[in-house]
PDB file of C-alpha atoms in Angstrom:
ATOM      1  CA  MET A   1      35.628  46.432 -58.372  1.00 65.00           C
ATOM      2  CA  GLY A   2      35.572  43.845 -55.587  1.00 88.00           C
ATOM      3  CA  LEU A   3      35.601  40.134 -55.081  1.00 95.00           C
ATOM      4  CA  ASN A   4      32.698  38.227 -56.587  1.00 96.00           C
ATOM      5  CA  LEU A   5      30.895  37.410 -53.319  1.00 97.00           C
ATOM      6  CA  GLU A   6      27.358  36.384 -52.468  1.00 97.00           C
ATOM      7  CA  GLN A   7      25.844  37.248 -49.175  1.00 98.00           C
ATOM      8  CA  ILE A   8      25.498  34.039 -47.043  1.00 98.00           C
ATOM      9  CA  PRO A   9      21.764  33.425 -46.329  1.00 98.00           C
ATOM     10  CA  ARG A  10      20.706  34.256 -42.742  1.00 98.00           C
ATOM     11  CA  VAL A  11      17.847  32.601 -40.820  1.00 97.00           C
ATOM     12  CA  LYS A  12      16.750  33.220 -37.172  1.00 96.00           C
ATOM     13  CA  THR A  13      16.767  29.516 -36.286  1.00 93.00           C
ATOM     14  CA  LEU A  14      16.956  26.255 -38.165  1.00 94.00           C
ATOM     15  CA  THR A  15      15.544  22.631 -37.682  1.00 94.00           C
ATOM     16  CA  LYS A  16      17.671  19.538 -38.309  1.00 95.00           C
ATOM     17  CA  GLU A  17      15.552  18.628 -41.190  1.00 96.00           C
ATOM     18  CA  ALA A  18      15.758  22.116 -42.847  1.00 96.00           C
ATOM     19  CA  PHE A  19      19.572  22.141 -42.197  1.00 97.00           C
ATOM     20  CA  LEU A  20      20.241  18.811 -43.871  1.00 97.00           C
ATOM     21  CA  LYS A  21      17.961  19.546 -46.858  1.00 97.00           C
ATOM     22  CA  ASP A  22      18.800  23.162 -47.706  1.00 97.00           C
ATOM     23  CA  TYR A  23      22.501  23.457 -46.449  1.00 97.00           C
ATOM     24  CA  PHE A  24      24.237  20.258 -45.618  1.00 97.00           C
ATOM     25  CA  LYS A  25      23.279  18.145 -48.664  1.00 96.00           C
ATOM     26  CA  PRO A  26      23.925  20.969 -51.232  1.00 97.00           C
ATOM     27  CA  GLN A  27      27.001  21.976 -49.232  1.00 97.00           C
ATOM     28  CA  ARG A  28      25.961  25.708 -48.864  1.00 97.00           C
ATOM     29  CA  PRO A  29      26.919  27.982 -45.944  1.00 98.00           C
ATOM     30  CA  VAL A  30      24.320  29.542 -43.670  1.00 98.00           C
ATOM     31  CA  VAL A  31      24.198  31.968 -40.666  1.00 98.00           C
ATOM     32  CA  ILE A  32      21.836  31.101 -37.888  1.00 98.00           C
ATOM     33  CA  GLU A  33      21.181  34.230 -35.825  1.00 96.00           C
ATOM     34  CA  GLN A  34      19.314  33.169 -32.705  1.00 93.00           C
ATOM     35  CA  PHE A  35      20.150  29.559 -32.347  1.00 93.00           C
ATOM     36  CA  ILE A  36      22.200  29.728 -28.965  1.00 95.00           C
ATOM     37  CA  LYS A  37      19.951  32.116 -27.016  1.00 94.00           C
ATOM     38  CA  ASP A  38      19.234  29.383 -24.527  1.00 94.00           C
ATOM     39  CA  TRP A  39      22.898  28.636 -23.914  1.00 96.00           C
ATOM     40  CA  PRO A  40      24.283  30.056 -20.751  1.00 96.00           C
ATOM     41  CA  ALA A  41      27.227  30.986 -22.914  1.00 96.00           C
ATOM     42  CA  TYR A  42      25.125  33.489 -24.803  1.00 96.00           C
ATOM     43  CA  SER A  43      24.725  35.725 -21.754  1.00 95.00           C
ATOM     44  CA  LYS A  44      27.919  34.764 -19.870  1.00 95.00           C
ATOM     45  CA  TRP A  45      30.691  34.610 -22.521  1.00 96.00           C
ATOM     46  CA  SER A  46      32.489  37.791 -22.991  1.00 96.00           C
ATOM     47  CA  LEU A  47      36.275  38.828 -23.123  1.00 96.00           C
ATOM     48  CA  ASP A  48      35.919  39.980 -19.494  1.00 96.00           C
ATOM     49  CA  TYR A  49      34.475  36.593 -18.508  1.00 96.00           C
ATOM     50  CA  MET A  50      37.353  34.758 -20.242  1.00 95.00           C
ATOM     51  CA  LYS A  51      39.788  37.019 -18.451  1.00 95.00           C
ATOM     52  CA  LYS A  52      38.123  36.149 -15.026  1.00 95.00           C
ATOM     53  CA  ILE A  53      38.259  32.365 -15.527  1.00 94.00           C
ATOM     54  CA  ALA A  54      41.375  31.946 -17.394  1.00 93.00           C
ATOM     55  CA  GLY A  55      43.441  35.053 -16.525  1.00 92.00           C
ATOM     56  CA  ASP A  56      46.504  33.027 -15.375  1.00 93.00           C
ATOM     57  CA  LYS A  57      46.479  30.660 -18.386  1.00 92.00           C
ATOM     58  CA  GLN A  58      49.336  31.016 -20.833  1.00 91.00           C
ATOM     59  CA  VAL A  59      47.797  31.249 -24.433  1.00 91.00           C
ATOM     60  CA  PRO A  60      49.363  30.637 -27.746  1.00 89.00           C
ATOM     61  CA  LEU A  61      49.439  33.747 -29.933  1.00 92.00           C
ATOM     62  CA  TYR A  62      49.692  33.984 -33.794  1.00 89.00           C
ATOM     63  CA  ASP A  63      50.000  37.020 -36.116  1.00 84.00           C
ATOM     64  CA  ASP A  64      50.130  37.577 -39.920  1.00 79.00           C
ATOM     65  CA  ARG A  65      53.854  37.044 -40.454  1.00 75.00           C
ATOM     66  CA  PRO A  66      54.589  34.675 -43.458  1.00 71.00           C
ATOM     67  CA  VAL A  67      55.361  31.005 -42.696  1.00 68.00           C
ATOM     68  CA  ALA A  68      58.894  30.462 -42.087  1.00 67.00           C
ATOM     69  CA  HIS A  69      60.695  27.228 -42.907  1.00 63.00           C
ATOM     70  CA  ASP A  70      61.911  26.672 -39.403  1.00 64.00           C
ATOM     71  CA  GLU A  71      58.620  26.832 -37.811  1.00 62.00           C
ATOM     72  CA  GLY A  72      56.725  23.677 -37.043  1.00 57.00           C
ATOM     73  CA  PHE A  73      53.092  22.993 -37.930  1.00 54.00           C
ATOM     74  CA  ASN A  74      50.758  25.581 -36.182  1.00 64.00           C
ATOM     75  CA  GLU A  75      53.688  26.679 -34.030  1.00 72.00           C
ATOM     76  CA  PRO A  76      52.716  29.932 -31.997  1.00 74.00           C
ATOM     77  CA  HIS A  77      54.729  33.092 -32.586  1.00 79.00           C
ATOM     78  CA  ALA A  78      54.376  34.248 -28.949  1.00 86.00           C
ATOM     79  CA  THR A  79      52.650  33.471 -25.610  1.00 90.00           C
ATOM     80  CA  MET A  80      50.897  35.583 -22.991  1.00 91.00           C
ATOM     81  CA  LYS A  81      48.729  35.331 -20.053  1.00 95.00           C
ATOM     82  CA  MET A  82      44.992  35.380 -20.900  1.00 95.00           C
ATOM     83  CA  ALA A  83      44.506  38.507 -18.585  1.00 96.00           C
ATOM     84  CA  ASP A  84      47.220  40.428 -20.442  1.00 96.00           C
ATOM     85  CA  TYR A  85      45.988  39.273 -23.710  1.00 95.00           C
ATOM     86  CA  VAL A  86      42.416  40.501 -23.068  1.00 96.00           C
ATOM     87  CA  ASP A  87      43.788  43.786 -21.789  1.00 96.00           C
ATOM     88  CA  LEU A  88      45.710  44.143 -25.104  1.00 95.00           C
ATOM     89  CA  LEU A  89      42.673  43.379 -27.166  1.00 95.00           C
ATOM     90  CA  LYS A  90      40.492  45.997 -25.378  1.00 93.00           C
ATOM     91  CA  SER A  91      43.241  48.686 -25.367  1.00 93.00           C
ATOM     92  CA  LYS A  92      44.297  48.903 -29.051  1.00 91.00           C
ATOM     93  CA  PRO A  93      44.410  47.053 -32.349  1.00 90.00           C
ATOM     94  CA  THR A  94      46.741  44.098 -32.389  1.00 91.00           C
ATOM     95  CA  LYS A  95      47.667  41.343 -34.868  1.00 89.00           C
ATOM     96  CA  PHE A  96      47.882  38.702 -32.269  1.00 91.00           C
ATOM     97  CA  ARG A  97      45.241  36.055 -32.424  1.00 93.00           C
ATOM     98  CA  ILE A  98      44.513  32.836 -30.497  1.00 92.00           C
ATOM     99  CA  PHE A  99      44.104  30.016 -32.904  1.00 85.00           C
ATOM    100  CA  LEU A 100      42.741  26.541 -32.172  1.00 83.00           C
ATOM    101  CA  TRP A 101      42.691  26.714 -28.447  1.00 87.00           C
ATOM    102  CA  ASN A 102      41.136  23.504 -26.841  1.00 87.00           C
ATOM    103  CA  ALA A 103      38.501  24.764 -24.453  1.00 72.00           C
ATOM    104  CA  LEU A 104      37.630  21.378 -23.190  1.00 74.00           C
ATOM    105  CA  LYS A 105      41.232  20.733 -22.107  1.00 83.00           C
ATOM    106  CA  GLU A 106      42.058  24.099 -20.856  1.00 82.00           C
ATOM    107  CA  LEU A 107      38.778  25.125 -19.250  1.00 89.00           C
ATOM    108  CA  PRO A 108      36.568  22.284 -18.493  1.00 89.00           C
ATOM    109  CA  GLN A 109      34.102  24.378 -16.604  1.00 90.00           C
ATOM    110  CA  LEU A 110      33.060  26.002 -19.926  1.00 92.00           C
ATOM    111  CA  GLN A 111      31.321  22.676 -20.886  1.00 90.00           C
ATOM    112  CA  LYS A 112      28.378  23.604 -18.607  1.00 92.00           C
ATOM    113  CA  ASP A 113      27.779  26.724 -20.866  1.00 95.00           C
ATOM    114  CA  TYR A 114      26.963  25.106 -24.096  1.00 94.00           C
ATOM    115  CA  ASN A 115      25.675  21.916 -25.665  1.00 90.00           C
ATOM    116  CA  TYR A 116      26.111  19.969 -28.654  1.00 92.00           C
ATOM    117  CA  PRO A 117      23.515  20.813 -31.135  1.00 91.00           C
ATOM    118  CA  ASP A 118      21.615  18.059 -33.182  1.00 92.00           C
ATOM    119  CA  PHE A 119      22.079  18.999 -36.856  1.00 93.00           C
ATOM    120  CA  GLY A 120      22.068  15.342 -37.995  1.00 94.00           C
ATOM    121  CA  LEU A 121      25.791  15.231 -37.918  1.00 94.00           C
ATOM    122  CA  SER A 122      28.099  13.467 -35.410  1.00 91.00           C
ATOM    123  CA  LEU A 123      30.054  16.268 -33.820  1.00 92.00           C
ATOM    124  CA  MET A 124      33.619  15.617 -32.507  1.00 89.00           C
ATOM    125  CA  LYS A 125      32.969  16.373 -28.859  1.00 83.00           C
ATOM    126  CA  GLY A 126      36.575  16.373 -27.794  1.00 77.00           C
ATOM    127  CA  LEU A 127      37.630  19.122 -30.179  1.00 77.00           C
ATOM    128  CA  PRO A 128      35.759  22.459 -29.164  1.00 88.00           C
ATOM    129  CA  MET A 129      38.210  25.192 -30.317  1.00 91.00           C
ATOM    130  CA  LEU A 130      38.355  28.738 -29.263  1.00 93.00           C
ATOM    131  CA  PHE A 131      39.529  31.614 -31.548  1.00 95.00           C
ATOM    132  CA  PHE A 132      40.338  35.152 -30.421  1.00 96.00           C
ATOM    133  CA  GLY A 133      41.430  38.276 -32.283  1.00 95.00           C
ATOM    134  CA  GLY A 134      41.860  41.960 -32.024  1.00 94.00           C
ATOM    135  CA  LYS A 135      40.565  44.771 -34.159  1.00 94.00           C
ATOM    136  CA  GLY A 136      42.091  44.357 -37.635  1.00 92.00           C
ATOM    137  CA  SER A 137      43.604  41.033 -37.185  1.00 93.00           C
ATOM    138  CA  HIS A 138      42.822  38.266 -39.600  1.00 93.00           C
ATOM    139  CA  THR A 139      43.614  34.766 -40.659  1.00 92.00           C
ATOM    140  CA  PHE A 140      45.056  33.767 -43.963  1.00 91.00           C
ATOM    141  CA  MET A 141      42.714  32.289 -46.514  1.00 96.00           C
ATOM    142  CA  HIS A 142      42.900  28.565 -45.645  1.00 96.00           C
ATOM    143  CA  TYR A 143      40.960  25.375 -45.315  1.00 97.00           C
ATOM    144  CA  ASP A 144      41.232  23.033 -42.429  1.00 95.00           C
ATOM    145  CA  ILE A 145      43.423  19.973 -42.611  1.00 94.00           C
ATOM    146  CA  ASP A 146      40.603  17.574 -41.974  1.00 94.00           C
ATOM    147  CA  LEU A 147      38.275  19.213 -44.307  1.00 95.00           C
ATOM    148  CA  ALA A 148      35.546  19.055 -41.499  1.00 95.00           C
ATOM    149  CA  ASN A 149      31.956  20.481 -41.486  1.00 97.00           C
ATOM    150  CA  ILE A 150      32.265  23.418 -39.103  1.00 96.00           C
ATOM    151  CA  PHE A 151      29.792  25.286 -36.910  1.00 97.00           C
ATOM    152  CA  HIS A 152      31.390  28.514 -35.933  1.00 97.00           C
ATOM    153  CA  PHE A 153      29.760  30.241 -32.805  1.00 97.00           C
ATOM    154  CA  HIS A 154      30.625  33.932 -32.464  1.00 97.00           C
ATOM    155  CA  PHE A 155      30.891  35.772 -29.151  1.00 96.00           C
ATOM    156  CA  GLU A 156      31.364  39.657 -28.702  1.00 94.00           C
ATOM    157  CA  GLY A 157      32.265  41.988 -31.360  1.00 92.00           C
ATOM    158  CA  GLU A 158      32.059  41.596 -35.120  1.00 96.00           C
ATOM    159  CA  LYS A 159      33.925  39.547 -37.609  1.00 97.00           C
ATOM    160  CA  GLU A 160      33.971  39.531 -41.407  1.00 97.00           C
ATOM    161  CA  CYS A 161      33.991  36.183 -43.073  1.00 98.00           C
ATOM    162  CA  ILE A 162      34.822  35.249 -46.602  1.00 98.00           C
ATOM    163  CA  LEU A 163      34.304  31.613 -47.818  1.00 98.00           C
ATOM    164  CA  TYR A 164      35.016  29.702 -50.948  1.00 98.00           C
ATOM    165  CA  SER A 165      34.265  26.174 -51.880  1.00 97.00           C
ATOM    166  CA  GLN A 166      37.170  23.765 -53.065  1.00 96.00           C
ATOM    167  CA  SER A 167      35.773  24.151 -56.701  1.00 96.00           C
ATOM    168  CA  GLU A 168      37.212  27.740 -56.647  1.00 97.00           C
ATOM    169  CA  THR A 169      40.735  26.672 -55.498  1.00 97.00           C
ATOM    170  CA  LYS A 170      42.097  26.983 -59.097  1.00 96.00           C
ATOM    171  CA  PHE A 171      41.667  30.876 -58.905  1.00 97.00           C
ATOM    172  CA  LEU A 172      42.920  31.401 -55.404  1.00 97.00           C
ATOM    173  CA  TYR A 173      46.671  31.023 -55.832  1.00 98.00           C
ATOM    174  CA  LYS A 174      46.970  27.942 -53.559  1.00 97.00           C
ATOM    175  CA  VAL A 175      50.419  27.245 -52.214  1.00 97.00           C
ATOM    176  CA  PRO A 176      51.258  23.654 -53.033  1.00 96.00           C
ATOM    177  CA  HIS A 177      51.713  21.009 -50.313  1.00 95.00           C
ATOM    178  CA  SER A 178      49.814  23.449 -47.832  1.00 94.00           C
ATOM    179  CA  LEU A 179      46.431  24.549 -46.724  1.00 95.00           C
ATOM    180  CA  ILE A 180      46.848  28.177 -47.519  1.00 95.00           C
ATOM    181  CA  VAL A 181      46.842  30.599 -50.456  1.00 97.00           C
ATOM    182  CA  ARG A 182      49.660  33.320 -51.075  1.00 95.00           C
ATOM    183  CA  GLU A 183      49.896  34.916 -47.623  1.00 93.00           C
ATOM    184  CA  ASP A 184      50.403  38.331 -49.327  1.00 93.00           C
ATOM    185  CA  ILE A 185      46.903  38.609 -50.721  1.00 95.00           C
ATOM    186  CA  ASP A 186      44.667  40.969 -48.864  1.00 93.00           C
ATOM    187  CA  PHE A 187      41.217  39.618 -49.303  1.00 95.00           C
ATOM    188  CA  SER A 188      39.725  42.634 -47.648  1.00 92.00           C
ATOM    189  CA  LYS A 189      41.176  44.938 -50.398  1.00 92.00           C
ATOM    190  CA  PRO A 190      42.583  42.635 -53.165  1.00 94.00           C
ATOM    191  CA  ASP A 191      45.011  43.963 -55.837  1.00 95.00           C
ATOM    192  CA  PHE A 192      43.519  42.521 -59.091  1.00 95.00           C
ATOM    193  CA  ASN A 193      46.494  43.832 -61.114  1.00 94.00           C
ATOM    194  CA  LYS A 194      48.796  41.586 -58.981  1.00 95.00           C
ATOM    195  CA  TRP A 195      46.250  38.753 -58.472  1.00 96.00           C
ATOM    196  CA  PRO A 196      43.891  38.761 -61.576  1.00 94.00           C
ATOM    197  CA  ALA A 197      42.596  35.271 -61.184  1.00 96.00           C
ATOM    198  CA  LEU A 198      40.764  36.336 -58.028  1.00 96.00           C
ATOM    199  CA  LYS A 199      38.268  38.082 -60.309  1.00 94.00           C
ATOM    200  CA  HIS A 200      37.035  34.733 -61.573  1.00 95.00           C
ATOM    201  CA  ALA A 201      36.482  33.268 -58.109  1.00 97.00           C
ATOM    202  CA  LYS A 202      32.845  32.954 -56.767  1.00 97.00           C
ATOM    203  CA  GLY A 203      32.544  32.972 -52.876  1.00 98.00           C
ATOM    204  CA  PHE A 204      30.391  33.971 -50.044  1.00 98.00           C
ATOM    205  CA  THR A 205      30.618  36.658 -47.298  1.00 98.00           C
ATOM    206  CA  THR A 206      28.991  37.712 -44.051  1.00 98.00           C
ATOM    207  CA  GLN A 207      29.591  39.466 -40.884  1.00 97.00           C
ATOM    208  CA  LEU A 208      29.166  37.626 -37.640  1.00 98.00           C
ATOM    209  CA  LYS A 209      27.684  39.259 -34.315  1.00 97.00           C
ATOM    210  CA  HIS A 210      27.393  37.988 -30.903  1.00 97.00           C
ATOM    211  CA  GLY A 211      25.392  34.811 -30.829  1.00 96.00           C
ATOM    212  CA  ASN A 212      25.413  34.082 -34.609  1.00 97.00           C
ATOM    213  CA  VAL A 213      26.405  30.637 -35.765  1.00 97.00           C
ATOM    214  CA  LEU A 214      28.031  30.192 -39.182  1.00 98.00           C
ATOM    215  CA  TYR A 215      27.929  26.714 -40.876  1.00 98.00           C
ATOM    216  CA  ILE A 216      31.136  26.262 -43.077  1.00 98.00           C
ATOM    217  CA  PRO A 217      30.628  23.331 -45.350  1.00 98.00           C
ATOM    218  CA  GLU A 218      33.362  20.724 -45.417  1.00 96.00           C
ATOM    219  CA  GLY A 219      36.679  21.779 -46.942  1.00 95.00           C
ATOM    220  CA  TYR A 220      35.535  25.410 -47.608  1.00 98.00           C
ATOM    221  CA  TRP A 221      38.301  27.942 -47.734  1.00 98.00           C
ATOM    222  CA  HIS A 222      37.776  30.660 -45.045  1.00 98.00           C
ATOM    223  CA  TYR A 223      39.255  34.091 -44.236  1.00 97.00           C
ATOM    224  CA  MET A 224      38.270  35.774 -40.956  1.00 96.00           C
ATOM    225  CA  LYS A 225      38.997  39.442 -40.050  1.00 96.00           C
ATOM    226  CA  TYR A 226      38.007  40.857 -36.706  1.00 96.00           C
ATOM    227  CA  ILE A 227      36.245  44.174 -37.145  1.00 96.00           C
ATOM    228  CA  THR A 228      36.160  44.679 -33.398  1.00 96.00           C
ATOM    229  CA  PRO A 229      37.820  42.522 -30.683  1.00 96.00           C
ATOM    230  CA  GLY A 230      36.035  39.232 -30.107  1.00 96.00           C
ATOM    231  CA  PHE A 231      36.148  35.440 -30.016  1.00 96.00           C
ATOM    232  CA  SER A 232      34.489  32.383 -31.491  1.00 96.00           C
ATOM    233  CA  MET A 233      34.234  28.741 -30.836  1.00 95.00           C
ATOM    234  CA  SER A 234      34.075  25.959 -33.466  1.00 95.00           C
ATOM    235  CA  LEU A 235      32.479  22.409 -33.330  1.00 95.00           C
ATOM    236  CA  ARG A 236      33.374  20.061 -36.061  1.00 94.00           C
ATOM    237  CA  ALA A 237      32.025  16.930 -37.795  1.00 95.00           C
ATOM    238  CA  ILE A 238      34.134  14.752 -40.079  1.00 92.00           C
ATOM    239  CA  ALA A 239      33.933  15.174 -43.898  1.00 93.00           C
ATOM    240  CA  ARG A 240      31.170  12.864 -45.177  1.00 90.00           C
ATOM    241  CA  LYS A 241      31.987  13.076 -49.043  1.00 91.00           C
ATOM    242  CA  PRO A 242      34.406  10.251 -49.847  1.00 93.00           C
ATOM    243  CA  ARG A 243      36.715  12.577 -51.918  1.00 92.00           C
ATOM    244  CA  ASN A 244      37.013  14.966 -49.019  1.00 93.00           C
ATOM    245  CA  PHE A 245      37.476  12.182 -46.404  1.00 93.00           C
ATOM    246  CA  ILE A 246      40.321  10.660 -48.517  1.00 94.00           C
ATOM    247  CA  LYS A 247      41.933  14.099 -48.854  1.00 95.00           C
ATOM    248  CA  ALA A 248      41.836  14.678 -45.149  1.00 95.00           C
ATOM    249  CA  VAL A 249      43.516  11.411 -44.459  1.00 95.00           C
ATOM    250  CA  TYR A 250      46.182  12.247 -47.002  1.00 96.00           C
ATOM    251  CA  ASN A 251      46.639  15.794 -45.417  1.00 95.00           C
ATOM    252  CA  LEU A 252      46.951  14.321 -41.933  1.00 93.00           C
ATOM    253  CA  LEU A 253      49.162  11.248 -42.651  1.00 95.00           C
ATOM    254  CA  VAL A 254      51.284  12.472 -45.691  1.00 95.00           C
ATOM    255  CA  MET A 255      51.030  15.958 -46.832  1.00 95.00           C
ATOM    256  CA  ARG A 256      51.995  17.736 -43.528  1.00 91.00           C
ATOM    257  CA  TYR A 257      54.961  15.360 -42.815  1.00 93.00           C
ATOM    258  CA  PHE A 258      56.315  15.672 -46.434  1.00 95.00           C
ATOM    259  CA  ASP A 259      56.205  19.512 -46.167  1.00 92.00           C
ATOM    260  CA  ASN A 260      57.976  19.501 -42.785  1.00 90.00           C
ATOM    261  CA  ILE A 261      60.669  17.295 -44.178  1.00 93.00           C
ATOM    262  CA  MET A 262      61.179  19.510 -47.117  1.00 94.00           C
ATOM    263  CA  ARG A 263      61.338  22.599 -44.893  1.00 91.00           C
ATOM    264  CA  ARG A 264      64.151  20.905 -42.899  1.00 90.00           C
ATOM    265  CA  VAL A 265      66.104  19.774 -45.982  1.00 94.00           C
ATOM    266  CA  LYS A 266      65.705  22.698 -48.305  1.00 93.00           C
ATOM    267  CA  GLY A 267      64.871  25.490 -45.807  1.00 93.00           C
ATOM    268  CA  GLN A 268      63.621  28.820 -47.095  1.00 91.00           C
ATOM    269  CA  LYS A 269      64.128  27.724 -50.693  1.00 94.00           C
ATOM    270  CA  TRP A 270      61.185  25.302 -50.354  1.00 95.00           C
ATOM    271  CA  ILE A 271      58.933  28.024 -49.044  1.00 93.00           C
ATOM    272  CA  ASP A 272      60.011  30.355 -51.899  1.00 94.00           C
ATOM    273  CA  TRP A 273      59.442  27.559 -54.430  1.00 96.00           C
ATOM    274  CA  LYS A 274      55.914  26.922 -53.189  1.00 96.00           C
ATOM    275  CA  ASN A 275      55.132  30.604 -53.278  1.00 95.00           C
ATOM    276  CA  GLU A 276      56.414  30.819 -57.022  1.00 96.00           C
ATOM    277  CA  ARG A 277      54.440  27.678 -57.914  1.00 96.00           C
ATOM    278  CA  ALA A 278      51.268  29.191 -56.507  1.00 97.00           C
ATOM    279  CA  ILE A 279      51.433  31.930 -59.071  1.00 96.00           C
ATOM    280  CA  LYS A 280      52.519  29.748 -61.974  1.00 95.00           C
ATOM    281  CA  ASN A 281      49.930  27.124 -61.266  1.00 94.00           C
ATOM    282  CA  THR A 282      47.090  29.647 -61.209  1.00 95.00           C
ATOM    283  CA  ASP A 283      48.343  31.629 -64.185  1.00 91.00           C
ATOM    284  CA  ALA A 284      48.356  28.428 -66.244  1.00 88.00           C
ATOM    285  CA  ILE A 285      44.876  27.490 -65.348  1.00 83.00           C
ATOM    286  CA  VAL A 286      43.487  30.997 -66.080  1.00 78.00           C
ATOM    287  CA  LYS A 287      45.222  31.274 -69.483  1.00 76.00           C
ATOM    288  CA  ALA A 288      44.226  27.840 -70.562  1.00 65.00           C
TER     289      ALA A 288
END
């Protein structure tokens, strides 16, 4: 038995009108397979190209170790020159990923290789983010702090994606005062004896290849696993639903600061308490 996942619909290309009507308004994900074929990035962007233009850049690296009380928000676990990191990705599996790397700030020349598509949403043009990963590396199941609408453009290799809407949160073992679920859940091969509530969650899945664009509706939970080495770029638009916008403001101005204070005051006990509450809260809902 596996997760209850529906394949994300795939289209070759998509007009603004069709996107707004069929996907944005009902808040459903979609993969657009050939939308960026006219971008220079479609033919230029590869791991080798990134090594060539950014080889001397020191990049932040993250792995799948559990969150520790003495780590800051999105604090990297290591750093490495991009040239060495690309060599690592191509030589063997690695858990190290690049997460939320600002392409506009670090590599302004990349701006010439893509444009901001008109999907009827106002994209945040100062925040194009790059994500890299090696074979077998993965993100924890999480949602973004600002609950943004995300357009995720994938380059080189293949990546598995699993999405859930916020309505499924009650089944996901969400950790309180955070944006993640229990970090010891393997969404590629979930243990339903240990995590029985996952059987009730209804989600979406797909695999991305070079040039594919995945629309992730606002506030959706997402888990990404690199089947082969590769990288992606995300463009974002602010949450439109009032409830999501208010939640985003709360996350940015209250939640993350409260969590950081509690980590400093209570240390690892705070992390342990949150992980225990994730199980108790979810079990209480399932048994109700």
